Amino acid sequence: MNKEYYLKETLPFSKDLNDEEKNELISKSFVGKYEKGELVHSKNSSCTGLLITMSGNFRVFISAPSGRQITLFKLYDRDVCMLSASCAFQNITYDVNLEAQNDASAIIIDSSLLKKLSQSNINVMNYILNLTQDKLSEVMYVLEQATFFSLDERITDYLLEQSRYQDSNMLYITHENIANELGSSREVISRILKKFEKEGKIEVSRGKIKLINL
Amino acid sequence: MNKEYYLKETLPFSKDLNDEEKNELISKSFVGKYEKGELVHSKNSSCTGLLITMSGNFRVFISAPSGRQITLFKLYDRDVCMLSASCAFQNITYDVNLEAQNDASAIIIDSSLLKKLSQSNINVMNYILNLTQDKLSEVMYVLEQATFFSLDERITDYLLEQSRYQDSNMLYITHENIANELGSSREVISRILKKFEKEGKIEVSRGKIKLINL
């Protein structure tokens, strides 16, 4: 699928752009290809730009100097992330990390162009506002989960969600993956998974977790 | 200070409104007076509206069915909160609580008017976008603190911040207040404060905490 088609199909404001703006959108965006685990954007990145997922998926997370991580949300087909364009918006003072979870591709739209279009076209700004509100809601949901639910409950929810998503009871996932999803440490996750195993809820082996009666 | 003056001084977009919009802004807003502890907005409220603090201060927090709470941010003089107008924005799917922390007053602007102005005037929409980005940054900061820092560190930071803010080493604050700020329980907070007391960092008495060597 080509870039122009994807931009037109994914961005509802594309019908409200004039010809000049449309041409600029096409010329100031590119298709990036990323390998599994590749960091597309981080605190140390220069201004990456707005990302539209074309294939594979991406994980957006925050990290501590200690290396601990917590996932904010994931991006699947046609999901759009403007946090990697935060440099264009002075009020987003918090930078996130964005990594490819498998071999993936995405359209990246230049941040300055995004800023320019949003300042001159209310439809573009409305789109950015909706995206920002979506992300605010998602981050509040993550905060609620991290604050009010026990790690036992959160691990259970996460494993069940992965099982539904992959349509399988056998999950190929490391304890470190789970720790990075939930903002915990590998040691704590391993301890709880062992407890789950003793209770007959799961079976744990190297790089795999089989759900039995969770 | 009167409402018109406050609206004009606080809202940067007021200079970009035409006379009709200005009159509507004045007629569709009111000054609300709230008592200490009063819940101005909650999940169960009907559509409250955009809030501009005139006097006193407000606390914005999320809560669990168990009663546990965590503070997202506070509103002081002229601070503006659009989360209590979230009903006007379909992409904010997460409702917060907003309570007066002392006898306080605020201008409340009708949510439907806010929506209407933002859809027709790019300056209003830009203002709402900036506010939303501010709040996204603040909530990500709270999530970072809650996830990556120990409760010992977070209590220490909170007490030092309160001491700076009140310019005093004697804080009139309950263990439950601290629990509600930090998303913890009263029991856990009391245990850590006792430990701090044993270490000679603070002195705890009923409703008071004196900072000694924190």
GROMACS .gro file of C-alpha atoms in nm:
model
  428
    1MET     CA    1   0.000   0.000   0.000
    2ASN     CA    2   0.152   0.334  -0.091
    3LYS     CA    3   0.218   0.630   0.135
    4GLU     CA    4  -0.028   0.875  -0.028
    5TYR     CA    5  -0.313   0.627  -0.005
    6TYR     CA    6  -0.231   0.550   0.360
    7LEU     CA    7  -0.213   0.919   0.457
    8LYS     CA    8  -0.546   0.988   0.290
    9GLU     CA    9  -0.716   0.687   0.446
   10THR     CA   10  -0.579   0.738   0.798
   11LEU     CA   11  -0.593   1.112   0.851
   12PRO     CA   12  -0.951   1.244   0.853
   13PHE     CA   13  -0.826   1.600   0.796
   14SER     CA   14  -0.662   1.514   0.463
   15LYS     CA   15  -0.987   1.599   0.279
   16ASP     CA   16  -0.972   1.949   0.435
   17LEU     CA   17  -0.624   2.030   0.307
   18ASN     CA   18  -0.570   2.243  -0.001
   19ASP     CA   19  -0.349   2.115  -0.283
   20GLU     CA   20  -0.039   2.289  -0.154
   21GLU     CA   21  -0.088   2.147   0.197
   22LYS     CA   22  -0.153   1.799   0.051
   23ASN     CA   23   0.169   1.811  -0.151
   24GLU     CA   24   0.365   1.929   0.152
   25LEU     CA   25   0.219   1.647   0.363
   26ILE     CA   26   0.336   1.394   0.105
   27SER     CA   27   0.679   1.547   0.054
   28LYS     CA   28   0.748   1.592   0.428
   29SER     CA   29   0.664   1.239   0.532
   30PHE     CA   30   0.844   0.911   0.475
   31VAL     CA   31   0.798   0.540   0.535
   32GLY     CA   32   1.035   0.415   0.807
   33LYS     CA   33   1.121   0.047   0.850
   34TYR     CA   34   1.214  -0.076   1.196
   35GLU     CA   35   1.353  -0.400   1.333
   36LYS     CA   36   1.215  -0.582   1.636
   37GLY     CA   37   1.329  -0.397   1.950
   38GLU     CA   38   1.446  -0.088   1.762
   39LEU     CA   39   1.393   0.239   1.950
   40VAL     CA   40   1.210   0.470   1.709
   41HIS     CA   41   1.190   0.762   1.952
   42SER     CA   42   1.329   0.839   2.299
   43LYS     CA   43   1.414   1.129   2.530
   44ASN     CA   44   1.741   1.160   2.346
   45SER     CA   45   1.595   1.153   1.994
   46SER     CA   46   1.581   1.464   1.792
   47CYS     CA   47   1.232   1.548   1.674
   48THR     CA   48   1.094   1.226   1.523
   49GLY     CA   49   0.745   1.331   1.411
   50LEU     CA   50   0.391   1.198   1.407
   51LEU     CA   51   0.386   0.820   1.357
   52ILE     CA   52   0.122   0.618   1.170
   53THR     CA   53   0.159   0.240   1.201
   54MET     CA   54   0.160   0.060   0.863
   55SER     CA   55   0.267  -0.291   0.967
   56GLY     CA   56   0.379  -0.464   1.285
   57ASN     CA   57   0.325  -0.290   1.613
   58PHE     CA   58   0.492  -0.044   1.847
   59ARG     CA   59   0.507   0.002   2.223
   60VAL     CA   60   0.504   0.346   2.387
   61PHE     CA   61   0.654   0.351   2.737
   62ILE     CA   62   0.820   0.567   2.999
   63SER     CA   63   1.141   0.463   3.168
   64ALA     CA   64   1.338   0.542   3.483
   65PRO     CA   65   1.715   0.594   3.505
   66SER     CA   66   1.720   0.254   3.684
   67GLY     CA   67   1.601   0.092   3.360
   68ARG     CA   68   1.250   0.019   3.494
   69GLN     CA   69   0.976   0.072   3.234
   70ILE     CA   70   0.598   0.091   3.217
   71THR     CA   71   0.392   0.065   2.897
   72LEU     CA   72   0.151   0.351   2.828
   73PHE     CA   73  -0.012   0.201   2.521
   74LYS     CA   74   0.057   0.006   2.202
   75LEU     CA   75   0.011   0.100   1.840
   76TYR     CA   76  -0.139  -0.142   1.591
   77ASP     CA   77  -0.240  -0.105   1.225
   78ARG     CA   78  -0.321   0.261   1.143
   79ASP     CA   79  -0.284   0.373   1.505
   80VAL     CA   80  -0.139   0.721   1.525
   81CYS     CA   81   0.098   0.857   1.789
   82MET     CA   82   0.169   1.225   1.826
   83LEU     CA   83   0.386   1.190   2.138
   84SER     CA   84   0.688   1.132   1.914
   85ALA     CA   85   0.610   1.477   1.769
   86SER     CA   86   0.595   1.636   2.114
   87CYS     CA   87   0.885   1.866   2.025
   88ALA     CA   88   0.638   2.057   1.806
   89PHE     CA   89   0.418   2.129   2.107
   90GLN     CA   90   0.578   2.320   2.392
   91ASN     CA   91   0.316   2.212   2.645
   92ILE     CA   92   0.413   1.846   2.620
   93THR     CA   93   0.708   1.857   2.855
   94TYR     CA   94   0.733   1.485   2.901
   95ASP     CA   95   0.910   1.266   2.652
   96VAL     CA   96   0.826   0.901   2.598
   97ASN     CA   97   1.000   0.607   2.432
   98LEU     CA   98   0.859   0.430   2.130
   99GLU     CA   99   0.994   0.094   2.015
  100ALA     CA  100   0.907  -0.156   1.743
  101GLN     CA  101   0.777  -0.479   1.897
  102ASN     CA  102   0.846  -0.676   1.582
  103ASP     CA  103   0.962  -0.594   1.230
  104ALA     CA  104   0.740  -0.296   1.161
  105SER     CA  105   0.689   0.000   0.933
  106ALA     CA  106   0.533   0.340   0.982
  107ILE     CA  107   0.477   0.670   0.812
  108ILE     CA  108   0.657   0.953   0.991
  109ILE     CA  109   0.524   1.304   0.934
  110ASP     CA  110   0.763   1.593   0.996
  111SER     CA  111   0.689   1.766   1.330
  112SER     CA  112   0.729   2.122   1.202
  113LEU     CA  113   0.484   2.059   0.921
  114LEU     CA  114   0.235   1.912   1.168
  115LYS     CA  115   0.270   2.220   1.387
  116LYS     CA  116   0.229   2.451   1.086
  117LEU     CA  117  -0.077   2.269   0.952
  118SER     CA  118  -0.241   2.260   1.296
  119GLN     CA  119  -0.189   2.634   1.345
  120SER     CA  120  -0.344   2.724   1.010
  121ASN     CA  121  -0.616   2.461   0.974
  122ILE     CA  122  -0.872   2.407   1.252
  123ASN     CA  123  -0.948   2.053   1.125
  124VAL     CA  124  -0.585   1.951   1.174
  125MET     CA  125  -0.581   2.108   1.520
  126ASN     CA  126  -0.905   1.933   1.609
  127TYR     CA  127  -0.747   1.603   1.506
  128ILE     CA  128  -0.441   1.670   1.725
  129LEU     CA  129  -0.669   1.769   2.014
  130ASN     CA  130  -0.866   1.443   1.980
  131LEU     CA  131  -0.543   1.240   1.973
  132THR     CA  132  -0.413   1.422   2.281
  133GLN     CA  133  -0.740   1.364   2.467
  134ASP     CA  134  -0.726   0.993   2.372
  135LYS     CA  135  -0.375   0.968   2.513
  136LEU     CA  136  -0.470   1.156   2.830
  137SER     CA  137  -0.752   0.906   2.887
  138GLU     CA  138  -0.519   0.611   2.824
  139VAL     CA  139  -0.249   0.741   3.059
  140MET     CA  140  -0.509   0.802   3.332
  141TYR     CA  141  -0.626   0.443   3.286
  142VAL     CA  142  -0.266   0.317   3.325
  143LEU     CA  143  -0.223   0.533   3.637
  144GLU     CA  144  -0.545   0.394   3.785
  145GLN     CA  145  -0.434   0.035   3.721
  146ALA     CA  146  -0.084   0.096   3.860
  147THR     CA  147  -0.215   0.273   4.170
  148PHE     CA  148  -0.528   0.089   4.273
  149PHE     CA  149  -0.472  -0.269   4.164
  150SER     CA  150  -0.234  -0.524   4.313
  151LEU     CA  151   0.045  -0.659   4.098
  152ASP     CA  152  -0.117  -1.005   4.125
  153GLU     CA  153  -0.433  -0.866   3.963
  154ARG     CA  154  -0.241  -0.672   3.700
  155ILE     CA  155  -0.028  -0.973   3.598
  156THR     CA  156  -0.344  -1.187   3.574
  157ASP     CA  157  -0.516  -0.925   3.357
  158TYR     CA  158  -0.209  -0.888   3.138
  159LEU     CA  159  -0.169  -1.264   3.078
  160LEU     CA  160  -0.540  -1.308   3.002
  161GLU     CA  161  -0.531  -1.012   2.762
  162GLN     CA  162  -0.225  -1.154   2.583
  163SER     CA  163  -0.394  -1.493   2.563
  164ARG     CA  164  -0.704  -1.339   2.404
  165TYR     CA  165  -0.495  -1.128   2.168
  166GLN     CA  166  -0.281  -1.423   2.053
  167ASP     CA  167  -0.574  -1.665   2.072
  168SER     CA  168  -0.356  -1.915   2.256
  169ASN     CA  169  -0.296  -2.046   2.609
  170MET     CA  170   0.078  -2.069   2.541
  171LEU     CA  171   0.246  -1.729   2.567
  172TYR     CA  172   0.603  -1.674   2.451
  173ILE     CA  173   0.699  -1.400   2.690
  174THR     CA  174   0.979  -1.341   2.940
  175HIS     CA  175   0.946  -1.226   3.299
  176GLU     CA  176   1.134  -0.913   3.197
  177ASN     CA  177   0.875  -0.838   2.925
  178ILE     CA  178   0.601  -0.849   3.189
  179ALA     CA  179   0.803  -0.631   3.427
  180ASN     CA  180   0.850  -0.371   3.151
  181GLU     CA  181   0.482  -0.374   3.069
  182LEU     CA  182   0.371  -0.319   3.428
  183GLY     CA  183   0.643  -0.094   3.573
  184SER     CA  184   0.780  -0.365   3.803
  185SER     CA  185   1.107  -0.557   3.833
  186ARG     CA  186   1.189  -0.901   3.691
  187GLU     CA  187   1.249  -1.040   4.042
  188VAL     CA  188   0.906  -0.937   4.170
  189ILE     CA  189   0.732  -1.071   3.859
  190SER     CA  190   0.917  -1.405   3.888
  191ARG     CA  191   0.812  -1.440   4.253
  192ILE     CA  192   0.444  -1.384   4.171
  193LEU     CA  193   0.455  -1.618   3.868
  194LYS     CA  194   0.604  -1.891   4.093
  195LYS     CA  195   0.318  -1.838   4.337
  196PHE     CA  196   0.068  -1.865   4.048
  197GLU     CA  197   0.240  -2.189   3.940
  198LYS     CA  198   0.214  -2.337   4.292
  199GLU     CA  199  -0.156  -2.250   4.290
  200GLY     CA  200  -0.195  -2.445   3.964
  201LYS     CA  201  -0.292  -2.137   3.762
  202ILE     CA  202  -0.004  -2.144   3.513
  203GLU     CA  203   0.300  -2.347   3.408
  204VAL     CA  204   0.625  -2.156   3.371
  205SER     CA  205   0.918  -2.263   3.154
  206ARG     CA  206   1.203  -2.073   2.987
  207GLY     CA  207   1.053  -1.792   2.780
  208LYS     CA  208   0.707  -1.950   2.794
  209ILE     CA  209   0.402  -1.933   3.018
  210LYS     CA  210   0.114  -2.176   2.976
  211LEU     CA  211  -0.219  -2.063   3.118
  212ILE     CA  212  -0.394  -2.352   3.298
  213ASN     CA  213  -0.660  -2.212   3.526
  214LEU     CA  214  -0.595  -1.841   3.568
  215MET     CA  215  -1.260   4.126   4.133
  216ASN     CA  216  -1.548   4.085   3.891
  217LYS     CA  217  -1.617   3.796   3.657
  218GLU     CA  218  -1.571   3.985   3.327
  219TYR     CA  219  -1.234   4.119   3.434
  220TYR     CA  220  -1.121   3.772   3.549
  221LEU     CA  221  -1.229   3.604   3.225
  222LYS     CA  222  -1.048   3.862   3.018
  223GLU     CA  223  -0.731   3.844   3.226
  224THR     CA  224  -0.717   3.466   3.247
  225LEU     CA  225  -0.821   3.347   2.904
  226PRO     CA  226  -0.570   3.449   2.635
  227PHE     CA  227  -0.830   3.383   2.362
  228SER     CA  228  -1.072   3.642   2.498
  229LYS     CA  229  -0.912   3.910   2.279
  230ASP     CA  230  -0.988   3.694   1.973
  231LEU     CA  231  -1.362   3.665   2.040
  232ASN     CA  232  -1.612   3.883   1.860
  233ASP     CA  233  -1.867   4.084   2.062
  234GLU     CA  234  -2.134   3.819   2.036
  235GLU     CA  235  -1.895   3.546   2.157
  236LYS     CA  236  -1.774   3.770   2.441
  237ASN     CA  237  -2.130   3.834   2.558
  238GLU     CA  238  -2.209   3.465   2.541
  239LEU     CA  239  -1.896   3.383   2.744
  240ILE     CA  240  -2.009   3.625   3.014
  241SER     CA  241  -2.371   3.515   3.018
  242LYS     CA  242  -2.288   3.141   3.016
  243SER     CA  243  -2.044   3.148   3.305
  244PHE     CA  244  -2.096   3.199   3.676
  245VAL     CA  245  -1.898   3.238   3.996
  246GLY     CA  246  -1.934   2.931   4.219
  247LYS     CA  247  -1.850   2.935   4.588
  248TYR     CA  248  -1.739   2.612   4.750
  249GLU     CA  249  -1.677   2.501   5.109
  250LYS     CA  250  -1.369   2.314   5.225
  251GLY     CA  251  -1.400   1.949   5.118
  252GLU     CA  252  -1.690   2.014   4.877
  253LEU     CA  253  -1.688   1.796   4.567
  254VAL     CA  254  -1.722   2.035   4.270
  255HIS     CA  255  -1.711   1.762   4.007
  256SER     CA  256  -1.709   1.382   4.007
  257LYS     CA  257  -1.790   1.082   3.788
  258ASN     CA  258  -2.151   1.122   3.890
  259SER     CA  259  -2.175   1.496   3.823
  260SER     CA  260  -2.362   1.623   3.528
  261CYS     CA  261  -2.152   1.839   3.300
  262THR     CA  262  -1.982   2.093   3.530
  263GLY     CA  263  -1.779   2.302   3.285
  264LEU     CA  264  -1.437   2.463   3.257
  265LEU     CA  265  -1.315   2.587   3.597
  266ILE     CA  266  -1.099   2.895   3.662
  267THR     CA  267  -0.978   2.930   4.022
  268MET     CA  268  -1.053   3.273   4.175
  269SER     CA  269  -0.970   3.210   4.541
  270GLY     CA  270  -0.866   2.916   4.757
  271ASN     CA  271  -0.748   2.602   4.586
  272PHE     CA  272  -0.879   2.280   4.441
  273ARG     CA  273  -0.750   1.924   4.417
  274VAL     CA  274  -0.805   1.705   4.110
  275PHE     CA  275  -0.785   1.331   4.181
  276ILE     CA  276  -0.893   0.988   4.063
  277SER     CA  277  -1.049   0.737   4.300
  278ALA     CA  278  -1.110   0.364   4.320
  279PRO     CA  279  -1.432   0.194   4.432
  280SER     CA  280  -1.237   0.100   4.749
  281GLY     CA  281  -1.215   0.471   4.834
  282ARG     CA  282  -0.840   0.493   4.759
  283GLN     CA  283  -0.741   0.818   4.586
  284ILE     CA  284  -0.442   0.970   4.409
  285THR     CA  285  -0.395   1.341   4.336
  286LEU     CA  286  -0.331   1.435   3.973
  287PHE     CA  287  -0.267   1.805   4.030
  288LYS     CA  288  -0.387   2.108   4.224
  289LEU     CA  289  -0.536   2.433   4.108
  290TYR     CA  290  -0.426   2.763   4.258
  291ASP     CA  291  -0.511   3.125   4.168
  292ARG     CA  292  -0.612   3.155   3.800
  293ASP     CA  293  -0.532   2.791   3.725
  294VAL     CA  294  -0.771   2.648   3.471
  295CYS     CA  295  -0.907   2.293   3.456
  296MET     CA  296  -1.085   2.159   3.153
  297LEU     CA  297  -1.123   1.802   3.287
  298SER     CA  298  -1.447   1.907   3.458
  299ALA     CA  299  -1.570   1.998   3.108
  300SER     CA  300  -1.472   1.657   2.970
  301CYS     CA  301  -1.835   1.585   2.879
  302ALA     CA  302  -1.790   1.835   2.596
  303PHE     CA  303  -1.509   1.628   2.449
  304GLN     CA  304  -1.592   1.273   2.350
  305ASN     CA  305  -1.230   1.162   2.348
  306ILE     CA  306  -1.185   1.222   2.720
  307THR     CA  307  -1.336   0.898   2.839
  308TYR     CA  308  -1.200   0.922   3.189
  309ASP     CA  309  -1.370   1.128   3.455
  310VAL     CA  310  -1.188   1.282   3.750
  311ASN     CA  311  -1.294   1.428   4.085
  312LEU     CA  312  -1.238   1.791   4.174
  313GLU     CA  313  -1.276   1.914   4.531
  314ALA     CA  314  -1.225   2.243   4.714
  315GLN     CA  315  -0.933   2.217   4.956
  316ASN     CA  316  -1.051   2.519   5.156
  317ASP     CA  317  -1.325   2.779   5.118
  318ALA     CA  318  -1.279   2.862   4.752
  319SER     CA  319  -1.440   3.028   4.453
  320ALA     CA  320  -1.416   2.971   4.081
  321ILE     CA  321  -1.564   3.080   3.752
  322ILE     CA  322  -1.742   2.793   3.579
  323ILE     CA  323  -1.785   2.822   3.201
  324ASP     CA  324  -2.064   2.621   3.041
  325SER     CA  325  -1.926   2.309   2.865
  326SER     CA  326  -2.145   2.337   2.553
  327LEU     CA  327  -2.035   2.695   2.500
  328LEU     CA  328  -1.671   2.591   2.538
  329LYS     CA  329  -1.723   2.318   2.279
  330LYS     CA  330  -1.898   2.560   2.042
  331LEU     CA  331  -1.631   2.831   2.074
  332SER     CA  332  -1.349   2.580   2.025
  333GLN     CA  333  -1.510   2.442   1.709
  334SER     CA  334  -1.555   2.785   1.551
  335ASN     CA  335  -1.246   2.970   1.676
  336ILE     CA  336  -0.898   2.823   1.626
  337ASN     CA  337  -0.758   3.037   1.912
  338VAL     CA  338  -1.001   2.879   2.158
  339MET     CA  339  -0.918   2.533   2.027
  340ASN     CA  340  -0.546   2.607   2.054
  341TYR     CA  341  -0.598   2.709   2.417
  342ILE     CA  342  -0.786   2.384   2.491
  343LEU     CA  343  -0.512   2.185   2.315
  344ASN     CA  344  -0.243   2.355   2.528
  345LEU     CA  345  -0.440   2.284   2.847
  346THR     CA  346  -0.485   1.919   2.746
  347GLN     CA  347  -0.113   1.883   2.668
  348ASP     CA  348  -0.029   2.039   3.008
  349LYS     CA  349  -0.251   1.788   3.182
  350LEU     CA  350  -0.110   1.496   2.981
  351SER     CA  351   0.241   1.600   3.093
  352GLU     CA  352   0.130   1.632   3.456
  353VAL     CA  353  -0.042   1.292   3.460
  354MET     CA  354   0.265   1.128   3.303
  355TYR     CA  355   0.475   1.284   3.580
  356VAL     CA  356   0.239   1.142   3.846
  357LEU     CA  357   0.254   0.800   3.678
  358GLU     CA  358   0.635   0.814   3.674
  359GLN     CA  359   0.647   0.904   4.043
  360ALA     CA  360   0.393   0.637   4.140
  361THR     CA  361   0.566   0.367   3.936
  362PHE     CA  362   0.937   0.426   3.974
  363PHE     CA  363   0.977   0.579   4.320
  364SER     CA  364   0.935   0.407   4.656
  365LEU     CA  365   0.663   0.528   4.890
  366ASP     CA  366   0.937   0.635   5.136
  367GLU     CA  367   1.080   0.869   4.871
  368ARG     CA  368   0.738   0.997   4.766
  369ILE     CA  369   0.632   1.073   5.125
  370THR     CA  370   0.962   1.253   5.185
  371ASP     CA  371   0.917   1.461   4.868
  372TYR     CA  372   0.557   1.539   4.956
  373LEU     CA  373   0.638   1.655   5.310
  374LEU     CA  374   0.931   1.870   5.193
  375GLU     CA  375   0.714   2.026   4.920
  376GLN     CA  376   0.438   2.105   5.171
  377SER     CA  377   0.695   2.254   5.406
  378ARG     CA  378   0.829   2.479   5.129
  379TYR     CA  379   0.479   2.575   5.018
  380GLN     CA  380   0.361   2.662   5.372
  381ASP     CA  381   0.702   2.800   5.469
  382SER     CA  382   0.690   2.605   5.795
  383ASN     CA  383   0.835   2.289   5.951
  384MET     CA  384   0.506   2.219   6.126
  385LEU     CA  385   0.252   2.064   5.891
  386TYR     CA  386  -0.113   2.026   5.986
  387ILE     CA  387  -0.193   1.718   5.788
  388THR     CA  388  -0.345   1.376   5.859
  389HIS     CA  389  -0.209   1.040   5.753
  390GLU     CA  390  -0.523   0.998   5.545
  391ASN     CA  391  -0.449   1.324   5.359
  392ILE     CA  392  -0.108   1.189   5.263
  393ALA     CA  393  -0.256   0.853   5.159
  394ASN     CA  394  -0.508   1.032   4.934
  395GLU     CA  395  -0.235   1.243   4.778
  396LEU     CA  396  -0.013   0.947   4.695
  397GLY     CA  397  -0.259   0.669   4.610
  398SER     CA  398  -0.179   0.466   4.920
  399SER     CA  399  -0.367   0.358   5.233
  400ARG     CA  400  -0.366   0.527   5.574
  401GLU     CA  401  -0.219   0.216   5.738
  402VAL     CA  402   0.081   0.204   5.505
  403ILE     CA  403   0.146   0.579   5.543
  404SER     CA  404   0.128   0.552   5.925
  405ARG     CA  405   0.380   0.267   5.924
  406ILE     CA  406   0.631   0.465   5.717
  407LEU     CA  407   0.581   0.783   5.923
  408LYS     CA  408   0.651   0.579   6.241
  409LYS     CA  409   0.971   0.452   6.082
  410PHE     CA  410   1.069   0.812   5.991
  411GLU     CA  411   1.000   0.912   6.354
  412LYS     CA  412   1.224   0.633   6.489
  413GLU     CA  413   1.497   0.753   6.253
  414GLY     CA  414   1.467   1.104   6.404
  415LYS     CA  415   1.349   1.259   6.075
  416ILE     CA  416   1.007   1.381   6.194
  417GLU     CA  417   0.784   1.407   6.503
  418VAL     CA  418   0.430   1.285   6.463
  419SER     CA  419   0.137   1.395   6.677
  420ARG     CA  420  -0.240   1.404   6.621
  421GLY     CA  421  -0.308   1.589   6.295
  422LYS     CA  422   0.045   1.734   6.292
  423ILE     CA  423   0.386   1.639   6.156
  424LYS     CA  424   0.697   1.832   6.253
  425LEU     CA  425   0.992   1.802   6.016
  426ILE     CA  426   1.317   1.761   6.210
  427ASN     CA  427   1.583   1.623   5.979
  428LEU     CA  428   1.409   1.485   5.673
   0.00000   0.00000   0.00000
